[in-house]
Structure formats: C-alpha cells, structure tokens
XYZ file of C-alpha atoms in Angstrom:
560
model
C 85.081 53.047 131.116
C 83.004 56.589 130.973
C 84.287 59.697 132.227
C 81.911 61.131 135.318
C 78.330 62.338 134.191
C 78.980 65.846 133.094
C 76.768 69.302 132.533
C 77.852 71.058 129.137
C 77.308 74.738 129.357
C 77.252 76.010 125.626
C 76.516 79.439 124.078
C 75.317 79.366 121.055
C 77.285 80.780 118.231
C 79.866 82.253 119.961
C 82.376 83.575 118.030
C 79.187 85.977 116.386
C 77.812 86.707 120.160
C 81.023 88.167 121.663
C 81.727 90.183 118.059
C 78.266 91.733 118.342
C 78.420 92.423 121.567
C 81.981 94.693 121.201
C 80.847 96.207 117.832
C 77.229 96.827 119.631
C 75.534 95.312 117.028
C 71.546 94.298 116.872
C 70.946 90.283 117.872
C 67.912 90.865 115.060
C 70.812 91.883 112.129
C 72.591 89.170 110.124
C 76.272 88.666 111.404
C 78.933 86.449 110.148
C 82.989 86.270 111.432
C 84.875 85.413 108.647
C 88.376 84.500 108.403
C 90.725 83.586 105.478
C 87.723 84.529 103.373
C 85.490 82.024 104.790
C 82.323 81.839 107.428
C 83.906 80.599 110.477
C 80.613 81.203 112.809
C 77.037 83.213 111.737
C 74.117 83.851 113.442
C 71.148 82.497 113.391
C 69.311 85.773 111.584
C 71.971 85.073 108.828
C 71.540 81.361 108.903
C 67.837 82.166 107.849
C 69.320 83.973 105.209
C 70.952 81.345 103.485
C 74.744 81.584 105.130
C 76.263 78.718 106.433
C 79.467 78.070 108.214
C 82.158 77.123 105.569
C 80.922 79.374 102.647
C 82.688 81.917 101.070
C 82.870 85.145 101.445
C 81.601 85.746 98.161
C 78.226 83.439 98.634
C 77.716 84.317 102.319
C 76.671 87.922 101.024
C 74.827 86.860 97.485
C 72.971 85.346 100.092
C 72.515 87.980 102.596
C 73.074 91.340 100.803
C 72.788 93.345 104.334
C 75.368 90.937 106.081
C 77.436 92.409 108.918
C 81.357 90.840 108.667
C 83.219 90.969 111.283
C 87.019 89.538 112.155
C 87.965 86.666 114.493
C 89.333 87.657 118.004
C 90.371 84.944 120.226
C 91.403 87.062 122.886
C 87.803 88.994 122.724
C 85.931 86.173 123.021
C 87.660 84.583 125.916
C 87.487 87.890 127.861
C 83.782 88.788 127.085
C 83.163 84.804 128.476
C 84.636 85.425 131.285
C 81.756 86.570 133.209
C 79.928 83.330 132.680
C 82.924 81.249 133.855
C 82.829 83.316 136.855
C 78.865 83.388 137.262
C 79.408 79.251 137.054
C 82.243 79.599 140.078
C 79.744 80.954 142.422
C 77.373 77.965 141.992
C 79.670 75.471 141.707
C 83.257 74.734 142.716
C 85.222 72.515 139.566
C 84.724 74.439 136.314
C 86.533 73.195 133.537
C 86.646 75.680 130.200
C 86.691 73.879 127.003
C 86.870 76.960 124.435
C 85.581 80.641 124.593
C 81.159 79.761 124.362
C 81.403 76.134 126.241
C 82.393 74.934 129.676
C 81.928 71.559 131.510
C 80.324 70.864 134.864
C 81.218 67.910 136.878
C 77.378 66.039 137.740
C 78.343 64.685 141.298
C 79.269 67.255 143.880
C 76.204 69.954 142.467
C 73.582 66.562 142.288
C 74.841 66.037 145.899
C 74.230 69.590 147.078
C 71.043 70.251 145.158
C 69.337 67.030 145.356
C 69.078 65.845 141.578
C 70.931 66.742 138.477
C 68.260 68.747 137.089
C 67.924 70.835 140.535
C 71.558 71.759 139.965
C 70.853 72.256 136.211
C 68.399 74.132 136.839
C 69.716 76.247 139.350
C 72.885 76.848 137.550
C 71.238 77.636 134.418
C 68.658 80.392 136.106
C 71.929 82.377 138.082
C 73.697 82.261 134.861
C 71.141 83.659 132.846
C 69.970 86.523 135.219
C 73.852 87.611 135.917
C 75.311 87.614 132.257
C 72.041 88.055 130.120
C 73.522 85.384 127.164
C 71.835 82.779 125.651
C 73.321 79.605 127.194
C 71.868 75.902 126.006
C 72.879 73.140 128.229
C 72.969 69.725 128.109
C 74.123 66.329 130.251
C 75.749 63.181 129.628
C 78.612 60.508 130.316
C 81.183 62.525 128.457
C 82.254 65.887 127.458
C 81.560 65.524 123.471
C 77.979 63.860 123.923
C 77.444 66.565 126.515
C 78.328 68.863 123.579
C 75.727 67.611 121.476
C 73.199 67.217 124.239
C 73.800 71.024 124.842
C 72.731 71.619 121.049
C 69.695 69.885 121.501
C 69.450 70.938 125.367
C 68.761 67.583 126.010
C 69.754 65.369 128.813
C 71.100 61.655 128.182
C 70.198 58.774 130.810
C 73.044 57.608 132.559
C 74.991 54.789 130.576
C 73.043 55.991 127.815
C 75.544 57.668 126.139
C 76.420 55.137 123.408
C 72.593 54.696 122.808
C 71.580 58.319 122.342
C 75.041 59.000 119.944
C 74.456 55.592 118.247
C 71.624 56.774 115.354
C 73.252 60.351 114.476
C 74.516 61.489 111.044
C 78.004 60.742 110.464
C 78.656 64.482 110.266
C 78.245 64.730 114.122
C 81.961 64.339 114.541
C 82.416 68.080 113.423
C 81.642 70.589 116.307
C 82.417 74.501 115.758
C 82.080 74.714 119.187
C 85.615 72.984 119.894
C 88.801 73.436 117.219
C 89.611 70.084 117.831
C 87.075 69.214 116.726
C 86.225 71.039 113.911
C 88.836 69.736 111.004
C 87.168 66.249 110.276
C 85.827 67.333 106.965
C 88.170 64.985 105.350
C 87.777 62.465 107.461
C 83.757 62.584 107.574
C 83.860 62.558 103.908
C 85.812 59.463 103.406
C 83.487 57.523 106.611
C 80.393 58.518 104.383
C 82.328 57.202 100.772
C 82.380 54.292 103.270
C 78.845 54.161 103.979
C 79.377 54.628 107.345
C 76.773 56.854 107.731
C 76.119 57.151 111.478
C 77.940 57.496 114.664
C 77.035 53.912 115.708
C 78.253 52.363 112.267
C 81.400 54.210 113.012
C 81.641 53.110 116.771
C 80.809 49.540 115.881
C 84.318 49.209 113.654
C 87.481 47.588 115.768
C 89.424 50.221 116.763
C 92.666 48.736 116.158
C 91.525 48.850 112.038
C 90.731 52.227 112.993
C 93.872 53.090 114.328
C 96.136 51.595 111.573
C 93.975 53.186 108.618
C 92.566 56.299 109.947
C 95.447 57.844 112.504
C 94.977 59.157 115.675
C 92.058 62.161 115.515
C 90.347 59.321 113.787
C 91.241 57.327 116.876
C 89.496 59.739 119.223
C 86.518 60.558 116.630
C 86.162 56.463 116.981
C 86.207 56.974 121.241
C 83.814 59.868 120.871
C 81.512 58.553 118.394
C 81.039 55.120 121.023
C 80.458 57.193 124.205
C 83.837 56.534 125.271
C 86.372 59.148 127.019
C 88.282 61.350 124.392
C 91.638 60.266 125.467
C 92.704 56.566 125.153
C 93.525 56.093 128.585
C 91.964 57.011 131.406
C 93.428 60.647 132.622
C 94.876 60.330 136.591
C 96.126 62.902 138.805
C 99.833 62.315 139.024
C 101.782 60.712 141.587
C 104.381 63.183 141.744
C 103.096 66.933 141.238
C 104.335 67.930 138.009
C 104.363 71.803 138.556
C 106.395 74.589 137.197
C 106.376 78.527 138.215
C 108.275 81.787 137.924
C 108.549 84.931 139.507
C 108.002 88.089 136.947
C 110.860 90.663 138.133
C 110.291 93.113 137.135
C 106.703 92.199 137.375
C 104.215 92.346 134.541
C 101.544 95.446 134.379
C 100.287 94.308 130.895
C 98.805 91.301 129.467
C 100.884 90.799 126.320
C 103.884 91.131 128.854
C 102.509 88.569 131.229
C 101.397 86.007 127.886
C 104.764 86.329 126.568
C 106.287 85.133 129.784
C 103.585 82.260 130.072
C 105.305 80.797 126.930
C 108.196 80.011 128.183
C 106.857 78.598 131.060
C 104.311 76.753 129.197
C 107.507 75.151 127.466
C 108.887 74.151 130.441
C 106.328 72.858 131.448
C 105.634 70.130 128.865
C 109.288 69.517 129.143
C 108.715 68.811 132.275
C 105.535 66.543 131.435
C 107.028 64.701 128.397
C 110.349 63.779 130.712
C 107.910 61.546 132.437
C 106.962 60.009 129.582
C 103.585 62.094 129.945
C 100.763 63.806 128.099
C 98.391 66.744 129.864
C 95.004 67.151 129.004
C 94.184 69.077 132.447
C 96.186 72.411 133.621
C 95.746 74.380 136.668
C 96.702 78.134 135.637
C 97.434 80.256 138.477
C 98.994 83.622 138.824
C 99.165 86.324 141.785
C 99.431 90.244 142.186
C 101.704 92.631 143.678
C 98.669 92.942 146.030
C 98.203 89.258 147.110
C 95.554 88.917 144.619
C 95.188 85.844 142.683
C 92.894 83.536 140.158
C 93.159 80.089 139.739
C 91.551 78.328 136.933
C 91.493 74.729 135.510
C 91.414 74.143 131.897
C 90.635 71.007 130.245
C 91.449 69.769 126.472
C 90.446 66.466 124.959
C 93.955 65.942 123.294
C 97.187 66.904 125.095
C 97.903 70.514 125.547
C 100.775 72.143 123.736
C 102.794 74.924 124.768
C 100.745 77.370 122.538
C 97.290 75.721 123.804
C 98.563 76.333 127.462
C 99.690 79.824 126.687
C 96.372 81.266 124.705
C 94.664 79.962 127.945
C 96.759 81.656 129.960
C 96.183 84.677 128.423
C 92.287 84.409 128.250
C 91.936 83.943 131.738
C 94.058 87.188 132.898
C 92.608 89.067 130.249
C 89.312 88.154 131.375
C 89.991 88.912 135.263
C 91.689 91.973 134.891
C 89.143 93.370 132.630
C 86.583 92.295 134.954
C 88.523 94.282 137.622
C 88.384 97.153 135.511
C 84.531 97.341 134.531
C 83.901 96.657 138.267
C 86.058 99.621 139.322
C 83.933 101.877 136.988
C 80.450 100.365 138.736
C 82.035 100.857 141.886
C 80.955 97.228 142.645
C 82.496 94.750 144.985
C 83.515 91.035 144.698
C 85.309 88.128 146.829
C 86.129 84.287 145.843
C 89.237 82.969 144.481
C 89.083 84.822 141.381
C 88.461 88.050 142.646
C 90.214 90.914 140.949
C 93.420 92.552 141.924
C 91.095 95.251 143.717
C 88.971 92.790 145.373
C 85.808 93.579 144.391
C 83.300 92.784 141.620
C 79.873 91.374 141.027
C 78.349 88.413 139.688
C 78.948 89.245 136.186
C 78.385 91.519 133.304
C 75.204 91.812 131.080
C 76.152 91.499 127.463
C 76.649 94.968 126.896
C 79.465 95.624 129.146
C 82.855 94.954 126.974
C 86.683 95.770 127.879
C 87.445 99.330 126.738
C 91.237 101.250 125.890
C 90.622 102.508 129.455
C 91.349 99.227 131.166
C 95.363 99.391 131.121
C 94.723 102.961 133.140
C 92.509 101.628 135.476
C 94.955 98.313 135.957
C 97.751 100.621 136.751
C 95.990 102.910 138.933
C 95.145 99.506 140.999
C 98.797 98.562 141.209
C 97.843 94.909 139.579
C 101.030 93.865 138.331
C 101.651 89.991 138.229
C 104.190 88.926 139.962
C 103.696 85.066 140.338
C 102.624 82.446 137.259
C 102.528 78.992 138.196
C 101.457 75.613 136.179
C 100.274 72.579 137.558
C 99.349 69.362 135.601
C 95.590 68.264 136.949
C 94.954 65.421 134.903
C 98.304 63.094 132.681
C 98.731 59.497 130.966
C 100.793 58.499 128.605
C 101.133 59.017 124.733
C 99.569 57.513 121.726
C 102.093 56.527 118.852
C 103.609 59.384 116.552
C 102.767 59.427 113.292
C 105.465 59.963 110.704
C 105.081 62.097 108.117
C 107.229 62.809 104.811
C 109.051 65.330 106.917
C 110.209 62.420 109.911
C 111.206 60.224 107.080
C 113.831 62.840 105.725
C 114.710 64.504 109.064
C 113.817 62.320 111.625
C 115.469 64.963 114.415
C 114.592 68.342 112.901
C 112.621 69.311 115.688
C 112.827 73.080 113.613
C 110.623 71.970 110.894
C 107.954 70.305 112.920
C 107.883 73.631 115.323
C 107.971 76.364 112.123
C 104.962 74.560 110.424
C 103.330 74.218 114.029
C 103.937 77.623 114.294
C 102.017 78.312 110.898
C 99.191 76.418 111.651
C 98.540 77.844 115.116
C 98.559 81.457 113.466
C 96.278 79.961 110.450
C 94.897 77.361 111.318
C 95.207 73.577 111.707
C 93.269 72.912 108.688
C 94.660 75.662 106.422
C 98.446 74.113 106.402
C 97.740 70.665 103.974
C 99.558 68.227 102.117
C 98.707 67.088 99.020
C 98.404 63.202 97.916
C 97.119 61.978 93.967
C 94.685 59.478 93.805
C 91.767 57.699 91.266
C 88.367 59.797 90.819
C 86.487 61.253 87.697
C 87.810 64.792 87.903
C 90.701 67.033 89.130
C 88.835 67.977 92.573
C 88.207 64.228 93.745
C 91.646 62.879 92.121
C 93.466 65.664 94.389
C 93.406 64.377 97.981
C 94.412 67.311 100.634
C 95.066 66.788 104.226
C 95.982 68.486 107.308
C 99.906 68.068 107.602
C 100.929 65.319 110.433
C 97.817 63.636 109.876
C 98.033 60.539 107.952
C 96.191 60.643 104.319
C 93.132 58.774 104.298
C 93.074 55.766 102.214
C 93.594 56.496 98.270
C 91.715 55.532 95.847
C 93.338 53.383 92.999
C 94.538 55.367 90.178
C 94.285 53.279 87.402
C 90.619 51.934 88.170
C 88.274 51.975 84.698
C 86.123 55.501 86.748
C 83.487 55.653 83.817
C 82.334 59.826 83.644
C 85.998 60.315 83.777
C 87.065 63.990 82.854
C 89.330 64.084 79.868
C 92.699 65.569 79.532
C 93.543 68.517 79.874
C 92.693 69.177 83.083
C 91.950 72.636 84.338
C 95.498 74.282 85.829
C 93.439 75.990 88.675
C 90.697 74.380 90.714
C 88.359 76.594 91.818
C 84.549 76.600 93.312
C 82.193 79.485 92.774
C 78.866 79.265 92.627
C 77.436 81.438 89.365
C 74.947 81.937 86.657
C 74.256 81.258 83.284
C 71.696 83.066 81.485
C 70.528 82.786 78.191
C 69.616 85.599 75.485
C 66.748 86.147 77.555
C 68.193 86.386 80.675
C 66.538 83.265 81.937
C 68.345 80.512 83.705
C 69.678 77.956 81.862
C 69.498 74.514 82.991
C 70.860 70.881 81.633
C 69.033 67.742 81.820
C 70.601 64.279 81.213
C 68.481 63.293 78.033
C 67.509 67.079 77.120
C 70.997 69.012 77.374
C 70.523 72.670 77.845
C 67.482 74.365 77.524
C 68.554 77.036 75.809
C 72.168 78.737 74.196
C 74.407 80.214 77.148
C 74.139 84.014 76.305
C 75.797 85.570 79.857
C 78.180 83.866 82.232
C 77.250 85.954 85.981
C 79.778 86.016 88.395
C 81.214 88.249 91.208
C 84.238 91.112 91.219
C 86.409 91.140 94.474
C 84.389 94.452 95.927
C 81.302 91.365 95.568
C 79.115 93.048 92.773
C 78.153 91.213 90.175
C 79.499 91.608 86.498
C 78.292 89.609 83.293
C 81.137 87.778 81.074
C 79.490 87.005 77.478
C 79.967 83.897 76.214
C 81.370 82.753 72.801
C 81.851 79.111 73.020
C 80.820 75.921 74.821
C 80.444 72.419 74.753
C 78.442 69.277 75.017
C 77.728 68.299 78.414
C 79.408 65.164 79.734
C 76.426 63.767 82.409
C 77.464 62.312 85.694
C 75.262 59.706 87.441
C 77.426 58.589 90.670
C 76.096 55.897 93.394
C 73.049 55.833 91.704
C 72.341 52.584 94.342
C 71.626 54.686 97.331
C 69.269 57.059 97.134
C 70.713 59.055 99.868
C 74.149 59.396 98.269
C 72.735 59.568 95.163
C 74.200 62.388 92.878
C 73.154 63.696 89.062
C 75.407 66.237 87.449
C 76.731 67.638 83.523
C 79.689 69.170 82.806
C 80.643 71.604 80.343
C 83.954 73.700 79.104
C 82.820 77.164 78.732
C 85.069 80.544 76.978
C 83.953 83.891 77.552
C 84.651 86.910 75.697
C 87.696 87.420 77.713
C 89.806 84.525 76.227
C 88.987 82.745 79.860
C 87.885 78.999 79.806
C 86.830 77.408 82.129
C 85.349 74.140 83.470
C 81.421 74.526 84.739
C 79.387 72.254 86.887
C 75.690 71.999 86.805
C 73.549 70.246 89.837
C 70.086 70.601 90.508
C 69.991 73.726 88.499
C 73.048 75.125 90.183
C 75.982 76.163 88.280
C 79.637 76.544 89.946
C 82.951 77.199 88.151
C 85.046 74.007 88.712
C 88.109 75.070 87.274
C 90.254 77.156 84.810
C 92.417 76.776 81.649
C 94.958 78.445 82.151
C-alpha cells in the first residue's frame, strides 16, 4: 500500500539560506552553519570549495580560507519559511510541513483543479517563486521520502514507479539533511555497505522481519522507505474518536517564549491522551486564536510519531512565523485575509528573501493587541505502535521513566546523534573495534572479537582516538608519501597541523616507524581500500598514531 501521489517542495540548503538571509550575507560568498564543531549545512559556493556536510570545523576552513560560519537557529529558520508555507496556502488548501526548507503537497485535489499534475506543479512552483524570491526544487512521487529525493533531482516519478526509480540508488540515499529523522543513519549505512548492500533495491529486497529483529526500528522504516513503501508501518487513519486537547492562556500570552512554554504542557497532554488509546501521531493540527478573533491553523506531518518536544518546536515555528509576518506587514502597510491571516488581518503573499523578523516585532505585536488566548491540538492522522526496544537502561530500571526523559532531554538540546553508547567489537584498529551508537537504538551487529583480522594494530592502543587531517613534510618541505612496496619517499622532517584559532603550526619530528600496510576487501574494486600506518613523536614528547591514504595523512590517535 502507497501513500497518495505527493509534490515535495524543497529549498535547497536551508539551514545556510535562512542564516544568510538574517546576517545579509552575499548568495556568491562561501557559507557554512556549524554546530558542535561540525558542518551541519553549506552552500553550494562553499561546496565548490571543498566543504562538505560532516567535516570539521578545522577542515571546512583549510578548505575555504574566506568561509563565512554561522550558528544553527531553529526558530530562524522556521520563521523566515514561513512565507513560503503561506505562499503554498493560497494555491492550495492541505499543506503539510515536514522541517524548516521542505513541505509536502497532496497530488489529487490541485491535479483535479488544474488539470494535470504538472499544471498544478507548475503553477505552484511559478506563485512561489515570484512571492518569496527562494530557490525552491520540487519533485513528485508515491511517498514523502522518494518525493524528497525527486525534489533533489527535480524530477518527477511515474505513478507506481516509486520502487523502480529508488531501486538502483547508492545505499547512502537513506541519509537526507533535509529531514532530522532522517539524517542519523551513518551507522547504519555503514554497516548495509560492510554488507554489500550497496543500493536501495538490495536493501528493499531483504525480508523485513530479518530486518526488524537485526537492525531495530529506524532500520525498519529505512527498509519501508528504501522499497517505496509508507514511512510508518501501518497505514495512518483519521481517528474514530477526535483525540483533541486545548487550553485557555489566562492571563493570555503576548510573547512567543510565553505561548511555547505553555504548548509543552499541552503537547504532554496530549500524547497522554494519544498513548491512552494505545496510539501513535504522526499528523497534528496546531491551532491557536487571538484576543482579536484572529487565528492560524496549520497541519504538521512527521514520518515517526511526534513527541511532546517535536509537537512543541512546531508549535512555536508556526506562531513565530505568523506573528512576525504580522509585524513586517504592519511596517509595508500591506493587507492579507485566509485562515492564517495575522492578528491585524492583513498581509501579502509573502516576503522576498530580504525581509527578516527584527527586535521591533514584540512592539509592533503589542501595539496590535495579539495576545493568544486559545491553543488547541488535534491528532490528524494515528495507528498503533511498533515494539520498544530495550536498552541497558530498561534492563536495570524497567520503570524509570526519569532516565529515559533526562537523556531525551539531552539529545533534543544536542542532538539525537551526539548522545551514543558504546559497544567493543573485532576490527584491525581502535576506530573500527569501537562500535558507537545512538542511545535507544539497538547496536548493529558486532563483529567477532577473537576472529584471526590479519593488518591487526598491535598493543598499545592509542588512549585518545582522534581524526585530523594533516601534513607531513620532509626536509624539503615536500610531501611525503608511503607506498606499499616503496615505504616513504623521503624522512618525515615537519608534522603540519592546526591551533584552535585554525592557523597552522609545524611540530618537528624526532622519531617514527615502519609502516604497517593495509590492503582491505581487495575483491571489490569499489570497496576496495589501500592504506600504511605509522607511530609518529614530535618534539613535544606527543606520539601519536598516523594514517596515510591516497597521499592523505590524518592523525588516528594519541599516546597518551
């Protein structure tokens, strides 16, 4: 069963877009975000530069010496998409955000109205375009994540051709920056391609009960995506009985962190009322009404079920967005109408890129009396539950609900990925025999630990893993490379690295040793990988643990 044909709105890197646009920055200058010292989203100037999402800080500007870093907002880029959620309200009626940069389309009633799904495309894509000024790729299929992809490609996929057009892509498909759900799969993509599973079909084509009792469940719904199938395992269905849940702000609520505090709360009342049911939500209608009869009412969709903090960051995103839409209208002097009109009532299609919430917006909200006095939730979409997965902390406190919501906690301020448990397994060096996964998510399987692993690093291992990418110059200042029969080409003179203000500073070096080579799945050329080793000390007493591939050098670890 397919979820209906669906038009993926996507703009293109985001995170980058909406931080330029604040910081009125040049589209033509390189611009990462970077959080917890790593690229989280760059644009395409840097990309030409050599940055890539996932680097370090560190690399990203060896790379690109004139970057521009800036910091994540959530909240910033919800608000600044705003407009285009809006723009896509006046063509057609059911919206569903995904994240801040993408939004889904429902084919049928627009294919109806404009006689073919590229008319409505079309049409949609030209208002969109002309009222917001962004850069917006779009793209159709049978579900949301192929529609994802499609949009990268801005491609359209044939009806029931979903399965067809996912079936030859790289395994590595299954990551998307443009969702957080689905962007923490490194682990999981890694082990699928140790697998040789090195498409989307081969993946699609395993049972998914096997997948379900190895992998866990995001594996489960990687599986589901990666075969065209809906995200969630069941069918979603409007419920029988409305599930909703409101509350009246006395005294009511003149400021958005006032009003998102509130929605917490209600948020958690919500799922409590949900999960009494025996329930999951993937589908939330967000409402919420003014002093002045105002109101906006917004669906929101997610591909796993919502949790309370999910439900209240939307929340937040979509009155930040309308009231600061209010107040950049009030300044043009503009007028608006529609269910998502501002407290005021007026506004226009949308702002160009340039226009951006200001510290004059609280004024002009209270000027307009637009206190909220009314938030209501209602569940759109439900069905039931996959299995929990226990985890080392279920086995030892099966009912401390505490721990589960304090490390929750963490990794919604952090991160999903950033919060990791740690499991020991076979390989030929500290980095692969150190298995790290995202806690609650079951460790992939291990490999044995007393298998012969010829190339195996000797004891001691380093006490600190590390990866950063250097150089190693000779007396001459030349590179110094290793080949499998040669060795190195010449003595290691310099050691090159980078100080925490990124300039680079030269350690000299007074001892080395013979490199141990690597040859690993020399069978397939695709997987293929050469590589020496070497145990380096510098002049510091430091030693450390160097890597060299392809004439690349990286510090693997240190002695400590």
């Amino acid at each position: 069963m397919t979820e209906p044909r669906v038009i993926v709105l996507l703009c293109p890197d985001w995170p980058v877009v909406a931080a330029a646009v604040e910081a009125n920055i040049s589209a033509h200058r390189p611009v990462a975000v970077i959080s917890g010292n790593e690229v989280v989203a760059c644009s395409a100037t840097a990309r030409s530069a050599g940055v890539a999402r996932g680097q370090r800080r560190r690399l990203a500007q060896l790379r690109a010496p004139d970057l521009v870093i800036l910091d994540p907002d959530d909240d910033r880029d919800a608000r600044l998409f705003d407009p285009v959620i809006t723009a896509s309200e006046h063509i057609v009626a059911q919206v569903q955000p995904i994240h801040p940069g993408i939004l889904a389309v429902g084919v049928e009633s627009p294919r109806q109205y404009f006689g073919s799904e590229l008319a409505a495309t079309e049409k949609l894509l030209t208002h969109l375009t002309d009222s917001t000024g962004y850069e917006i790729m779009v793209g159709i299929a049978d579900t949301i994540f192929a529609g994802t992809i499609a949009a990268a490609r801005s491609a359209r996929v044939q009806a029931g051709g979903t399965a067809d057009f996912l079936a030859p892509l790289p395994i590595d498909e299954l990551i998307r920056p443009e969702v957080p759900a689905w962007t923490n799969r490194y682990e999981l993509v890694d082990l699928l391609q140790r697998l040789g599973l090195r498409t989307l079909g081969a993946f699609a084509a395993l049972s998914s009960t096997e997948v379900a009792n190895r992998f866990g469940p995001d594996a489960m719904l990687a599986h589901r995506q990666a075969g065209g199938l809906p995200g969630l395992p069941m069918a979603g269905r409007r419920p029988e009985t409305p599930l909703v849940v409101e509350r009246l702000l006395d005294p009511p609520a003149d400021r958005i962190d006032s009003a998102a505090f509130a929605a917490i709360s209600l948020a958690e009342e919500f799922l409590q009322l949900v999960h009494a049911r025996g329930l999951v939500c993937s589908q939330i209608r967000v409402e919420a009404r003014t002093d002045g009869g105002q109101s906006t009412v917004r669906v929101w969709r997610h591909d796993v079920s919502l949790t309370a903090r999910d439900i209240a960051d939307r929340t937040r995103w979509q009155l930040d967005g309308w009231l600061s839409s209010f107040s950049r209208n009030r300044k043009r002097g503009g007028s608006r109408s529609g269910p998502d009109a501002g407290p005021g009532g007026g506004a226009g299609s949308g702002p160009g890129p340039g226009a951006a919430a200001d510290a004059t917006d609280e004024a002009d909200r209270d000027e307009a009396g637009s206190a909220i006095v009314l938030l209501r939730l209602e569940a759109e979409e439900v069905s039931t539950p996959g299995s929990w997965q226990h985890t080392v902390f279920d086995d030892k406190r099966e009912n401390d609900e505490k721990v589960r919501r304090t490390i929750s906690r963490v990794q919604g301020l952090i991160g999903a990925g950033k919060v990791l448990s740690g499991s020991l397994q076979g390989g030929r060096d500290a980095t692969q025999e150190n298995l790290w996964t995202p806690w609650q998510q079951p460790a992939a399987s291990l490999l044995p630990r007393k298998a012969p692993w010829p190339g195996r690093l000797p004891s001691p291992h380093p006490v600190r893993l590390m990866h950063e990418e250097v150089r190693v110059l000779d007396p001459r200042g030349r590179s110094v490379t290793v080949g499998i029969a040669e060795g190195l080409s010449d003595r290691p003179a310099v050691l090159l690295r980078l100080d925490d203000k990124d300039r680079p500073f030269s350690l000299p070096v007074v001892s080395w040793s013979g490199a141990w080579p690597l040859e690993t799945q020399w069978w397939d050329p695709d997987a293929a990988r050469r590589r020496a080793r070497l145990q380096f000390i510098v002049q510091t007493g430091e030693a450390f643990l160097l890597t060299c591939e392809s004439g690349r050098w990286w510090i693997e670890g240190c002695y400590e």
